[in-house]
mmCIF file of C-alpha atoms in Angstrom:
data_model
loop_
_atom_site.group_PDB
_atom_site.id
_atom_site.type_symbol
_atom_site.label_atom_id
_atom_site.label_comp_id
_atom_site.label_asym_id
_atom_site.label_seq_id
_atom_site.Cartn_x
_atom_site.Cartn_y
_atom_site.Cartn_z
ATOM 1 C CA UNK A 26 -33.810 67.847 -30.951
ATOM 2 C CA UNK A 27 -34.570 64.342 -32.114
ATOM 3 C CA UNK A 28 -37.827 62.459 -31.596
ATOM 4 C CA UNK A 29 -38.585 58.744 -31.629
ATOM 5 C CA UNK A 30 -40.771 59.261 -34.689
ATOM 6 C CA UNK A 31 -37.994 61.012 -36.619
ATOM 7 C CA UNK A 32 -35.559 58.260 -35.692
ATOM 8 C CA UNK A 33 -37.904 55.466 -36.801
ATOM 9 C CA UNK A 34 -38.601 57.167 -40.138
ATOM 10 C CA UNK A 35 -34.927 57.904 -40.865
ATOM 11 C CA UNK A 36 -33.747 55.758 -43.771
ATOM 12 C CA UNK A 37 -30.204 54.881 -44.793
ATOM 13 C CA UNK A 38 -28.638 56.449 -47.863
ATOM 14 C CA UNK A 39 -25.612 55.611 -49.933
ATOM 15 C CA UNK A 40 -23.477 57.581 -47.469
ATOM 16 C CA UNK A 41 -23.411 57.682 -43.664
ATOM 17 C CA UNK A 42 -25.645 60.443 -42.263
ATOM 18 C CA UNK A 43 -25.925 61.995 -38.799
ATOM 19 C CA UNK A 44 -28.995 63.152 -36.923
ATOM 20 C CA UNK A 45 -27.966 65.500 -34.073
ATOM 21 C CA UNK A 46 -29.845 65.722 -30.798
ATOM 22 C CA UNK A 47 -27.873 68.104 -28.613
ATOM 23 C CA UNK A 48 -24.963 68.204 -26.188
ATOM 24 C CA UNK A 49 -22.773 66.346 -28.684
ATOM 25 C CA UNK A 50 -25.207 63.404 -29.026
ATOM 26 C CA UNK A 51 -26.073 62.215 -32.514
ATOM 27 C CA UNK A 52 -27.417 59.172 -34.332
ATOM 28 C CA UNK A 53 -25.277 57.867 -37.153
ATOM 29 C CA UNK A 54 -27.126 55.920 -39.868
ATOM 30 C CA UNK A 55 -24.862 53.763 -42.005
ATOM 31 C CA UNK A 56 -25.695 52.582 -45.590
ATOM 32 C CA UNK A 57 -26.170 49.005 -44.398
ATOM 33 C CA UNK A 58 -29.057 50.217 -42.269
ATOM 34 C CA UNK A 59 -27.535 50.235 -38.795
ATOM 35 C CA UNK A 60 -28.211 53.173 -36.450
ATOM 36 C CA UNK A 61 -25.462 54.029 -33.919
ATOM 37 C CA UNK A 62 -25.553 56.467 -31.030
ATOM 38 C CA UNK A 63 -22.371 58.550 -30.750
ATOM 39 C CA UNK A 64 -21.168 61.336 -28.495
ATOM 40 C CA UNK A 65 -18.811 63.948 -29.867
ATOM 41 C CA UNK A 66 -16.734 65.735 -27.236
ATOM 42 C CA UNK A 67 -13.379 67.366 -26.648
ATOM 43 C CA UNK A 68 -10.874 66.302 -24.053
ATOM 44 C CA UNK A 69 -7.326 67.544 -23.624
ATOM 45 C CA UNK A 70 -7.762 69.773 -26.669
ATOM 46 C CA UNK A 71 -8.672 66.844 -28.935
ATOM 47 C CA UNK A 72 -11.985 65.947 -30.503
ATOM 48 C CA UNK A 73 -13.098 62.417 -29.633
ATOM 49 C CA UNK A 74 -16.025 60.052 -30.196
ATOM 50 C CA UNK A 75 -17.748 57.693 -27.752
ATOM 51 C CA UNK A 76 -20.149 54.919 -28.806
ATOM 52 C CA UNK A 77 -23.310 54.845 -26.716
ATOM 53 C CA UNK A 78 -25.158 51.859 -28.194
ATOM 54 C CA UNK A 79 -27.322 50.954 -31.170
ATOM 55 C CA UNK A 80 -30.921 51.828 -31.972
ATOM 56 C CA UNK A 81 -33.483 50.428 -31.227
ATOM 57 C CA UNK A 82 -31.751 48.411 -28.443
ATOM 58 C CA UNK A 83 -30.764 51.749 -26.943
ATOM 59 C CA UNK A 84 -33.663 54.171 -27.205
ATOM 60 C CA UNK A 85 -33.550 57.952 -27.289
ATOM 61 C CA UNK A 86 -34.110 58.346 -23.535
ATOM 62 C CA UNK A 87 -31.354 55.881 -22.665
ATOM 63 C CA UNK A 88 -28.961 57.491 -25.153
ATOM 64 C CA UNK A 89 -29.519 60.905 -23.541
ATOM 65 C CA UNK A 90 -28.921 59.441 -20.086
ATOM 66 C CA UNK A 91 -25.627 57.935 -21.259
ATOM 67 C CA UNK A 92 -24.678 61.269 -22.809
ATOM 68 C CA UNK A 93 -25.397 63.043 -19.519
ATOM 69 C CA UNK A 94 -23.340 60.504 -17.554
ATOM 70 C CA UNK A 95 -20.424 61.021 -19.932
ATOM 71 C CA UNK A 96 -20.647 64.801 -19.616
ATOM 72 C CA UNK A 97 -20.581 64.522 -15.835
ATOM 73 C CA UNK A 98 -17.299 62.660 -16.157
ATOM 74 C CA UNK A 99 -15.974 65.378 -18.440
ATOM 75 C CA UNK A 100 -16.980 68.015 -15.909
ATOM 76 C CA UNK A 101 -14.984 66.056 -13.314
ATOM 77 C CA UNK A 102 -11.930 65.987 -15.570
ATOM 78 C CA UNK A 103 -12.323 62.346 -16.588
ATOM 79 C CA UNK A 104 -12.174 61.149 -20.177
ATOM 80 C CA UNK A 105 -15.259 58.899 -20.616
ATOM 81 C CA UNK A 106 -13.468 56.812 -23.262
ATOM 82 C CA UNK A 107 -10.593 56.045 -20.875
ATOM 83 C CA UNK A 108 -13.071 55.412 -18.075
ATOM 84 C CA UNK A 109 -14.836 52.849 -20.247
ATOM 85 C CA UNK A 110 -11.548 51.113 -21.043
ATOM 86 C CA UNK A 111 -10.682 50.990 -17.339
ATOM 87 C CA UNK A 112 -14.100 49.530 -16.514
ATOM 88 C CA UNK A 113 -13.648 46.882 -19.210
ATOM 89 C CA UNK A 114 -10.303 45.895 -17.743
ATOM 90 C CA UNK A 115 -11.908 45.621 -14.310
ATOM 91 C CA UNK A 116 -14.717 43.473 -15.690
ATOM 92 C CA UNK A 117 -12.220 41.145 -17.344
ATOM 93 C CA UNK A 118 -10.180 40.978 -14.157
ATOM 94 C CA UNK A 119 -13.308 40.289 -12.105
ATOM 95 C CA UNK A 120 -14.280 37.495 -14.489
ATOM 96 C CA UNK A 121 -10.816 35.971 -14.202
ATOM 97 C CA UNK A 122 -10.953 36.166 -10.419
ATOM 98 C CA UNK A 123 -14.404 34.592 -10.437
ATOM 99 C CA UNK A 124 -13.003 31.714 -12.485
ATOM 100 C CA UNK A 125 -10.269 31.143 -9.880
ATOM 101 C CA UNK A 126 -12.378 29.334 -7.331
ATOM 102 C CA UNK A 127 -11.006 28.159 -4.001
ATOM 103 C CA UNK A 128 -11.100 24.562 -5.218
ATOM 104 C CA UNK A 129 -9.211 25.329 -8.438
ATOM 105 C CA UNK A 130 -6.484 27.267 -6.640
ATOM 106 C CA UNK A 131 -6.290 24.667 -3.860
ATOM 107 C CA UNK A 132 -5.798 21.854 -6.370
ATOM 108 C CA UNK A 133 -3.072 23.883 -8.091
ATOM 109 C CA UNK A 134 -1.446 24.348 -4.684
ATOM 110 C CA UNK A 135 -1.639 20.631 -3.900
ATOM 111 C CA UNK A 136 -0.070 19.766 -7.249
ATOM 112 C CA UNK A 137 2.920 21.976 -6.436
ATOM 113 C CA UNK A 138 3.583 20.545 -2.977
ATOM 114 C CA UNK A 139 6.664 18.368 -2.573
ATOM 115 C CA UNK A 140 5.565 16.398 0.473
ATOM 116 C CA UNK A 141 5.402 12.799 1.601
ATOM 117 C CA UNK A 142 2.568 10.729 0.152
ATOM 118 C CA UNK A 143 0.837 10.446 3.516
ATOM 119 C CA UNK A 144 0.910 14.238 3.935
ATOM 120 C CA UNK A 145 -0.437 14.695 0.418
ATOM 121 C CA UNK A 146 -3.347 12.367 1.159
ATOM 122 C CA UNK A 147 -4.129 14.159 4.431
ATOM 123 C CA UNK A 148 -4.147 17.545 2.685
ATOM 124 C CA UNK A 149 -6.455 16.179 0.012
ATOM 125 C CA UNK A 150 -8.764 14.629 2.593
ATOM 126 C CA UNK A 151 -9.141 17.837 4.625
ATOM 127 C CA UNK A 152 -9.746 20.028 1.578
ATOM 128 C CA UNK A 153 -12.092 17.673 -0.255
ATOM 129 C CA UNK A 154 -14.066 16.578 2.790
ATOM 130 C CA UNK A 155 -14.453 19.796 4.752
ATOM 131 C CA UNK A 156 -13.588 22.883 2.696
ATOM 132 C CA UNK A 157 -14.537 22.216 -0.922
ATOM 133 C CA UNK A 158 -18.198 21.470 -0.105
ATOM 134 C CA UNK A 159 -18.479 24.809 1.732
ATOM 135 C CA UNK A 160 -16.261 27.284 -0.135
ATOM 136 C CA UNK A 161 -14.822 25.324 -3.072
ATOM 137 C CA UNK A 162 -17.075 26.957 -5.684
ATOM 138 C CA UNK A 163 -16.506 30.518 -4.427
ATOM 139 C CA UNK A 164 -14.017 32.883 -6.129
ATOM 140 C CA UNK A 165 -11.011 32.732 -3.841
ATOM 141 C CA UNK A 166 -10.613 36.501 -3.880
ATOM 142 C CA UNK A 167 -14.164 36.951 -2.621
ATOM 143 C CA UNK A 168 -13.888 34.719 0.452
ATOM 144 C CA UNK A 169 -14.058 36.864 3.579
ATOM 145 C CA UNK A 170 -12.963 35.908 7.103
ATOM 146 C CA UNK A 171 -16.636 35.535 8.034
ATOM 147 C CA UNK A 172 -17.341 33.128 5.172
ATOM 148 C CA UNK A 173 -14.310 31.005 6.032
ATOM 149 C CA UNK A 174 -15.132 31.058 9.738
ATOM 150 C CA UNK A 175 -18.657 29.789 9.038
ATOM 151 C CA UNK A 176 -17.153 26.828 7.150
ATOM 152 C CA UNK A 177 -14.693 26.100 9.957
ATOM 153 C CA UNK A 178 -17.368 26.413 12.635
ATOM 154 C CA UNK A 179 -19.349 23.625 10.947
ATOM 155 C CA UNK A 180 -16.365 21.327 11.461
ATOM 156 C CA UNK A 181 -16.015 22.574 15.019
ATOM 157 C CA UNK A 182 -19.722 22.063 15.764
ATOM 158 C CA UNK A 183 -19.344 18.421 14.693
ATOM 159 C CA UNK A 184 -16.868 18.007 17.537
ATOM 160 C CA UNK A 185 -13.833 17.814 15.229
ATOM 161 C CA UNK A 186 -11.774 20.519 16.960
ATOM 162 C CA UNK A 187 -8.410 19.251 15.767
ATOM 163 C CA UNK A 188 -9.686 18.905 12.185
ATOM 164 C CA UNK A 189 -11.107 22.444 12.269
ATOM 165 C CA UNK A 190 -7.709 23.790 13.280
ATOM 166 C CA UNK A 191 -5.976 21.754 10.587
ATOM 167 C CA UNK A 192 -8.488 22.954 7.993
ATOM 168 C CA UNK A 193 -7.753 26.562 8.973
ATOM 169 C CA UNK A 194 -4.022 25.939 8.533
ATOM 170 C CA UNK A 195 -4.534 24.333 5.113
ATOM 171 C CA UNK A 196 -6.834 27.159 4.022
ATOM 172 C CA UNK A 197 -4.173 29.669 5.049
ATOM 173 C CA UNK A 198 -1.556 27.880 2.974
ATOM 174 C CA UNK A 199 -3.879 27.946 -0.046
ATOM 175 C CA UNK A 200 -4.672 31.654 0.401
ATOM 176 C CA UNK A 201 -0.998 32.586 0.738
ATOM 177 C CA UNK A 202 -0.301 30.649 -2.446
ATOM 178 C CA UNK A 203 -3.174 32.519 -4.131
ATOM 179 C CA UNK A 204 -1.670 35.852 -3.074
ATOM 180 C CA UNK A 205 1.675 34.933 -4.634
ATOM 181 C CA UNK A 206 -0.092 33.841 -7.835
ATOM 182 C CA UNK A 207 -2.177 37.033 -7.996
ATOM 183 C CA UNK A 208 -5.506 35.278 -7.363
ATOM 184 C CA UNK A 209 -6.232 36.918 -4.010
ATOM 185 C CA UNK A 210 -5.317 40.084 -2.143
ATOM 186 C CA UNK A 211 -5.424 38.837 1.445
ATOM 187 C CA UNK A 212 -5.373 35.761 3.652
ATOM 188 C CA UNK A 213 -8.617 35.698 5.682
ATOM 189 C CA UNK A 214 -7.169 33.209 8.172
ATOM 190 C CA UNK A 215 -4.981 36.009 9.537
ATOM 191 C CA UNK A 216 -8.117 37.535 11.065
ATOM 192 C CA UNK A 217 -9.256 34.292 12.673
ATOM 193 C CA UNK A 218 -6.636 33.947 15.386
ATOM 194 C CA UNK A 219 -8.374 32.707 18.514
ATOM 195 C CA UNK A 220 -11.712 32.295 16.703
ATOM 196 C CA UNK A 221 -11.750 28.499 17.016
ATOM 197 C CA UNK A 222 -11.837 26.367 20.123
ATOM 198 C CA UNK A 223 -8.380 24.934 20.861
ATOM 199 C CA UNK A 224 -8.176 21.221 20.035
ATOM 200 C CA UNK A 225 -7.723 18.790 22.855
ATOM 201 C CA UNK A 226 -4.154 17.549 23.082
ATOM 202 C CA UNK A 227 -4.117 13.883 22.149
ATOM 203 C CA UNK A 228 -1.298 11.487 22.863
ATOM 204 C CA UNK A 229 -0.967 8.205 21.040
ATOM 205 C CA UNK A 230 -1.930 5.430 23.415
ATOM 206 C CA UNK A 231 1.126 3.376 24.310
ATOM 207 C CA UNK A 232 2.181 0.709 26.776
ATOM 208 C CA UNK A 233 5.407 1.600 28.586
ATOM 209 C CA UNK A 234 5.300 -0.508 31.746
ATOM 210 C CA UNK A 235 7.862 -3.334 31.252
ATOM 211 C CA UNK A 236 5.564 -6.053 32.612
ATOM 212 C CA UNK A 237 2.722 -4.976 30.316
ATOM 213 C CA UNK A 238 5.116 -4.675 27.368
ATOM 214 C CA UNK A 239 6.010 -8.316 27.926
ATOM 215 C CA UNK A 240 2.323 -9.244 27.996
ATOM 216 C CA UNK A 241 1.763 -7.394 24.710
ATOM 217 C CA UNK A 242 4.688 -9.157 23.029
ATOM 218 C CA UNK A 243 3.391 -12.532 24.145
ATOM 219 C CA UNK A 244 -0.064 -11.633 22.846
ATOM 220 C CA UNK A 245 1.469 -10.757 19.482
ATOM 221 C CA UNK A 246 3.193 -14.142 19.374
ATOM 222 C CA UNK A 247 -0.240 -15.741 19.726
ATOM 223 C CA UNK A 248 -1.847 -13.728 16.921
ATOM 224 C CA UNK A 249 -3.720 -16.049 14.535
ATOM 225 C CA UNK A 250 -4.561 -13.610 11.739
ATOM 226 C CA UNK A 251 -2.872 -12.989 8.395
ATOM 227 C CA UNK A 252 0.895 -13.863 8.375
ATOM 228 C CA UNK A 253 1.749 -10.463 6.840
ATOM 229 C CA UNK A 254 -0.138 -8.684 9.627
ATOM 230 C CA UNK A 255 1.661 -10.804 12.232
ATOM 231 C CA UNK A 256 4.999 -9.830 10.687
ATOM 232 C CA UNK A 257 4.028 -6.145 10.884
ATOM 233 C CA UNK A 258 3.096 -6.564 14.569
ATOM 234 C CA UNK A 259 6.443 -8.248 15.271
ATOM 235 C CA UNK A 260 8.516 -5.693 13.346
ATOM 236 C CA UNK A 261 6.810 -2.526 14.628
ATOM 237 C CA UNK A 262 8.346 -2.647 18.151
ATOM 238 C CA UNK A 263 11.775 -3.448 16.683
ATOM 239 C CA UNK A 264 12.022 -0.463 14.340
ATOM 240 C CA UNK A 265 9.520 2.080 15.807
ATOM 241 C CA UNK A 266 9.052 4.002 12.577
ATOM 242 C CA UNK A 267 5.767 5.807 11.896
ATOM 243 C CA UNK A 268 2.897 3.513 10.904
ATOM 244 C CA UNK A 269 2.761 4.969 7.383
ATOM 245 C CA UNK A 270 6.490 4.418 6.923
ATOM 246 C CA UNK A 271 6.147 0.810 8.038
ATOM 247 C CA UNK A 272 3.226 -0.193 5.854
ATOM 248 C CA UNK A 273 4.706 1.547 2.763
ATOM 249 C CA UNK A 274 8.062 -0.229 3.185
ATOM 250 C CA UNK A 275 9.486 -1.608 -0.071
ATOM 251 C CA UNK A 276 11.881 -4.517 -0.399
ATOM 252 C CA UNK A 277 14.257 -2.403 -2.483
ATOM 253 C CA UNK A 278 14.956 -0.282 0.598
ATOM 254 C CA UNK A 279 16.361 -3.178 2.653
ATOM 255 C CA UNK A 280 19.888 -4.554 2.905
ATOM 256 C CA UNK A 281 19.283 -7.598 5.053
ATOM 257 C CA UNK A 282 22.887 -8.751 4.852
ATOM 258 C CA UNK A 283 24.015 -5.331 6.064
ATOM 259 C CA UNK A 284 21.102 -5.120 8.543
ATOM 260 C CA UNK A 285 20.033 -1.682 7.303
ATOM 261 C CA UNK A 286 16.747 -0.168 6.125
ATOM 262 C CA UNK A 287 17.126 3.022 4.114
ATOM 263 C CA UNK A 288 13.879 4.976 3.774
ATOM 264 C CA UNK A 289 13.987 7.598 0.987
ATOM 265 C CA UNK A 290 13.238 11.206 1.880
ATOM 266 C CA UNK A 291 10.042 11.432 -0.148
ATOM 267 C CA UNK A 292 8.398 8.932 2.199
ATOM 268 C CA UNK A 293 9.458 10.652 5.407
ATOM 269 C CA UNK A 294 7.508 13.340 7.251
ATOM 270 C CA UNK A 295 10.500 15.696 7.315
ATOM 271 C CA UNK A 296 11.414 14.869 3.691
ATOM 272 C CA UNK A 297 14.840 13.694 4.867
ATOM 273 C CA UNK A 298 16.211 10.200 4.146
ATOM 274 C CA UNK A 299 16.213 7.961 7.202
ATOM 275 C CA UNK A 300 18.366 4.986 8.185
ATOM 276 C CA UNK A 301 16.993 2.265 10.434
ATOM 277 C CA UNK A 302 19.588 -0.160 11.846
ATOM 278 C CA UNK A 303 18.082 -3.635 12.017
ATOM 279 C CA UNK A 304 18.617 -5.950 14.964
ATOM 280 C CA UNK A 305 19.193 -9.621 14.299
ATOM 281 C CA UNK A 306 15.604 -10.217 15.436
ATOM 282 C CA UNK A 307 14.253 -7.705 12.908
ATOM 283 C CA UNK A 308 16.303 -9.296 10.125
ATOM 284 C CA UNK A 309 14.902 -12.709 11.072
ATOM 285 C CA UNK A 310 11.321 -11.422 10.826
ATOM 286 C CA UNK A 311 12.043 -9.880 7.439
ATOM 287 C CA UNK A 312 13.795 -12.958 6.025
ATOM 288 C CA UNK A 313 10.807 -15.097 6.965
ATOM 289 C CA UNK A 314 8.410 -12.570 5.467
ATOM 290 C CA UNK A 315 10.514 -12.351 2.295
ATOM 291 C CA UNK A 316 9.469 -15.927 1.488
ATOM 292 C CA UNK A 317 5.858 -14.680 1.300
ATOM 293 C CA UNK A 318 6.087 -11.193 -0.217
ATOM 294 C CA UNK A 319 9.652 -10.880 -1.504
ATOM 295 C CA UNK A 320 8.616 -11.225 -5.142
ATOM 296 C CA UNK A 321 6.554 -8.035 -4.973
ATOM 297 C CA UNK A 322 7.211 -4.380 -4.368
ATOM 298 C CA UNK A 323 5.799 -3.965 -0.884
ATOM 299 C CA UNK A 324 7.024 -5.698 2.243
ATOM 300 C CA UNK A 325 3.477 -5.535 3.617
ATOM 301 C CA UNK A 326 1.152 -5.742 0.596
ATOM 302 C CA UNK A 327 -2.601 -5.368 0.896
ATOM 303 C CA UNK A 328 -4.788 -8.432 1.273
ATOM 304 C CA UNK A 329 -6.810 -7.767 -1.901
ATOM 305 C CA UNK A 330 -3.988 -6.592 -4.157
ATOM 306 C CA UNK A 331 -0.213 -6.690 -3.955
ATOM 307 C CA UNK A 332 0.015 -3.455 -5.956
ATOM 308 C CA UNK A 333 -0.885 -1.453 -2.853
ATOM 309 C CA UNK A 334 0.442 -1.572 0.707
ATOM 310 C CA UNK A 335 -1.648 -2.863 3.584
ATOM 311 C CA UNK A 336 -4.428 -0.665 4.911
ATOM 312 C CA UNK A 337 -3.552 2.017 7.444
ATOM 313 C CA UNK A 338 -6.000 0.393 9.871
ATOM 314 C CA UNK A 339 -4.501 -3.093 9.698
ATOM 315 C CA UNK A 340 -2.107 -2.895 12.667
ATOM 316 C CA UNK A 341 -4.595 -1.073 14.897
ATOM 317 C CA UNK A 342 -7.311 -3.563 13.971
ATOM 318 C CA UNK A 343 -4.961 -6.419 14.862
ATOM 319 C CA UNK A 344 -4.253 -4.826 18.262
ATOM 320 C CA UNK A 345 -7.999 -4.560 18.873
ATOM 321 C CA UNK A 346 -8.330 -8.250 17.943
ATOM 322 C CA UNK A 347 -5.712 -9.016 20.583
ATOM 323 C CA UNK A 348 -7.864 -7.223 23.134
ATOM 324 C CA UNK A 349 -6.076 -3.859 23.289
ATOM 325 C CA UNK A 350 -8.439 -0.876 23.118
ATOM 326 C CA UNK A 351 -7.610 2.325 21.304
ATOM 327 C CA UNK A 352 -6.926 3.979 24.659
ATOM 328 C CA UNK A 353 -4.371 1.297 25.541
ATOM 329 C CA UNK A 354 -2.194 0.763 22.462
ATOM 330 C CA UNK A 355 -1.927 1.932 18.866
ATOM 331 C CA UNK A 356 0.417 1.279 15.976
ATOM 332 C CA UNK A 357 1.991 4.671 16.648
ATOM 333 C CA UNK A 358 2.356 3.684 20.290
ATOM 334 C CA UNK A 359 5.339 1.452 19.541
ATOM 335 C CA UNK A 360 7.323 4.660 18.974
ATOM 336 C CA UNK A 361 6.231 6.090 22.315
ATOM 337 C CA UNK A 362 6.986 2.767 24.003
ATOM 338 C CA UNK A 363 10.554 2.763 22.732
ATOM 339 C CA UNK A 364 11.177 6.464 23.324
ATOM 340 C CA UNK A 365 9.917 6.298 26.900
ATOM 341 C CA UNK A 366 11.855 3.212 27.888
ATOM 342 C CA UNK A 367 15.100 4.135 26.088
ATOM 343 C CA UNK A 368 15.178 7.575 27.687
ATOM 344 C CA UNK A 369 14.637 6.023 31.116
ATOM 345 C CA UNK A 370 17.470 3.610 30.403
ATOM 346 C CA UNK A 371 19.867 6.486 29.871
ATOM 347 C CA UNK A 372 20.525 6.239 26.176
ATOM 348 C CA UNK A 373 21.679 9.340 24.321
ATOM 349 C CA UNK A 374 18.562 11.472 23.866
ATOM 350 C CA UNK A 375 19.840 12.822 20.551
ATOM 351 C CA UNK A 376 20.407 9.291 19.250
ATOM 352 C CA UNK A 377 16.888 8.338 20.296
ATOM 353 C CA UNK A 378 15.407 11.398 18.571
ATOM 354 C CA UNK A 379 17.411 10.671 15.425
ATOM 355 C CA UNK A 380 16.188 7.087 15.419
ATOM 356 C CA UNK A 381 12.626 8.386 15.716
ATOM 357 C CA UNK A 382 13.375 10.687 12.741
ATOM 358 C CA UNK A 383 12.490 13.737 14.806
ATOM 359 C CA UNK A 384 14.097 17.013 13.805
ATOM 360 C CA UNK A 385 13.489 20.413 15.350
ATOM 361 C CA UNK A 386 12.924 23.272 12.918
ATOM 362 C CA UNK A 387 16.426 24.621 13.455
ATOM 363 C CA UNK A 388 17.863 21.172 12.719
ATOM 364 C CA UNK A 389 16.033 20.374 9.521
ATOM 365 C CA UNK A 390 19.055 21.049 7.340
ATOM 366 C CA UNK A 391 21.123 18.842 9.602
ATOM 367 C CA UNK A 392 18.529 16.100 9.246
ATOM 368 C CA UNK A 393 18.812 16.254 5.480
ATOM 369 C CA UNK A 394 22.563 15.898 5.431
ATOM 370 C CA UNK A 395 23.202 13.544 8.341
ATOM 371 C CA UNK A 396 20.904 10.555 7.906
ATOM 372 C CA UNK A 397 23.617 8.393 9.469
ATOM 373 C CA UNK A 398 24.031 10.602 12.549
ATOM 374 C CA UNK A 399 24.793 8.557 15.712
ATOM 375 C CA UNK A 400 24.575 5.453 13.534
ATOM 376 C CA UNK A 401 27.044 3.314 15.513
ATOM 377 C CA UNK A 402 25.313 4.117 18.765
ATOM 378 C CA UNK A 403 21.911 3.554 17.193
ATOM 379 C CA UNK A 404 23.017 0.117 15.975
ATOM 380 C CA UNK A 405 23.997 -0.843 19.527
ATOM 381 C CA UNK A 406 20.803 0.662 20.877
ATOM 382 C CA UNK A 407 18.508 -1.143 18.433
ATOM 383 C CA UNK A 408 20.141 -4.526 19.088
ATOM 384 C CA UNK A 409 20.084 -3.954 22.836
ATOM 385 C CA UNK A 410 16.437 -2.932 22.633
ATOM 386 C CA UNK A 411 15.524 -6.081 20.680
ATOM 387 C CA UNK A 412 17.344 -8.271 23.221
ATOM 388 C CA UNK A 413 15.530 -6.467 26.029
ATOM 389 C CA UNK A 414 12.161 -7.095 24.343
ATOM 390 C CA UNK A 415 13.055 -10.791 24.013
ATOM 391 C CA UNK A 416 13.664 -10.903 27.749
ATOM 392 C CA UNK A 417 10.357 -9.194 28.484
ATOM 393 C CA UNK A 418 8.535 -11.585 26.133
ATOM 394 C CA UNK A 419 10.066 -14.505 28.039
ATOM 395 C CA UNK A 420 8.649 -13.082 31.249
ATOM 396 C CA UNK A 421 11.845 -11.831 32.832
ATOM 397 C CA UNK A 422 14.526 -9.140 32.690
ATOM 398 C CA UNK A 423 12.229 -6.312 33.704
ATOM 399 C CA UNK A 424 15.335 -4.476 34.878
ATOM 400 C CA UNK A 425 16.357 -2.042 32.101
ATOM 401 C CA UNK A 426 19.263 -3.218 29.989
ATOM 402 C CA UNK A 427 22.410 -1.172 30.425
ATOM 403 C CA UNK A 428 23.690 1.178 27.794
ATOM 404 C CA UNK A 429 27.049 -0.082 26.592
ATOM 405 C CA UNK A 430 29.905 2.358 26.493
ATOM 406 C CA UNK A 431 31.705 3.248 23.278
#
C-alpha cells in the first residue's frame, strides 16, 4: 500500500516506473517528473487502463475514491472508460445547449422568416421588448413551462392581455423551430393552454353612419396640416388598404394611366400580391401628390427624411387633430367603413373580401394565384364607392348607391 510520504519521496528515473497501491491502482512516474494515477482493470476479457488524475492535484485519498467508483461501475457491468467518454459527450452537448440561448435561437428564427416587413417588425418588438429581458439569456432547452409562464404573467400583470397572448404564440414558434434545429426537446407553450387571461376583443374604431361619414370627409377637406398627410387622409377611404400598406406605398407600384395599384406580395399580410383598382378620384389625389413626392421612392415619405415612409402614427394623429378620438375613428377604420357600407349596399361579399385582401386559410393558395379575382366588379365597385363618398361629402345622397349589373 502506498503512503503520501512514499509518493512525495519517489523520484523519476530514466524509465517510467510504477508504484502500486492495490485494487489495480498505481502511480506512474515518468522521466520528465510527472506523476500519473492509473487504474488497471479487465473488461470484456481485455486489459485496459483508466487515467485518474495527476499528483499532487489528485492526492492518494482522492485517487482511491476514484478507483472505488470505477470498480463499482465494473461490478455493475459498465466499462468506466466508456462511461467517461459518454459523460464527456454529455458535457459537450450541455455546453452547446447552454450556448443556444432563447435570444440567439429567436434571432435565428426571425432571420429565416419570409414575412411582410410590418410583421417582421412586430415579431422583433414583442421578442425584444417582452421576452428577451426575461428569458433571452437562458439556454432554450432549459426553459420550463413555469419559467415561461412567469415571463408571460409579467406582461399580463401590466394589463397587456393581448400582448401576453401574442408573446406566447411567438415563443411557441421559436421553441418549435428550436426543436427542428435540435436546440430543444419540447415546446413549453404546449403546457400553458388556458394559463393566461383571454385578451379583450378589440375592434378598430370606425364611422359607418352615412351622415357621419360625410362629416368626416368634410373635416378632412378642411385639414390644414402637412400636404402629404392630407393626401393620405383623402386616399385612405378610396382604397381601404391596411395602414401599413398605405404608408409604405411606392410610386413604382402605380399605373396612374391604367388606374391600378399593384402591391407586391412581400408587403402584404398574406404574402400574396394585391391589386387595387383606382377610382378617378383616387387617381386625381395621386397625380396632385406626384408633383410633391414623385421624384422619390415613397408616395408618402416621412417629414424628416424621404428615405423612409411616413410614421405609422401620422394618419391617426391627423384624425385626432380633426377632433376624432381613438374610440371614434382610426386609420384602419376606413377599411371597416367601406366593408360595412358595401355589404349593406348588396355588393358581392367575395369581391369585397378580395378588395380588402382577406383570405381564409383554405383560400390562401387561391389568393396567391388570383390577385385579379373579381377585378372587373371591383373596378365598378371602387368607382361607385368614390362617387358615393363625393355625394356624402357634398351633404347629400345618403341613400346607398346601387350596385350596377354586369
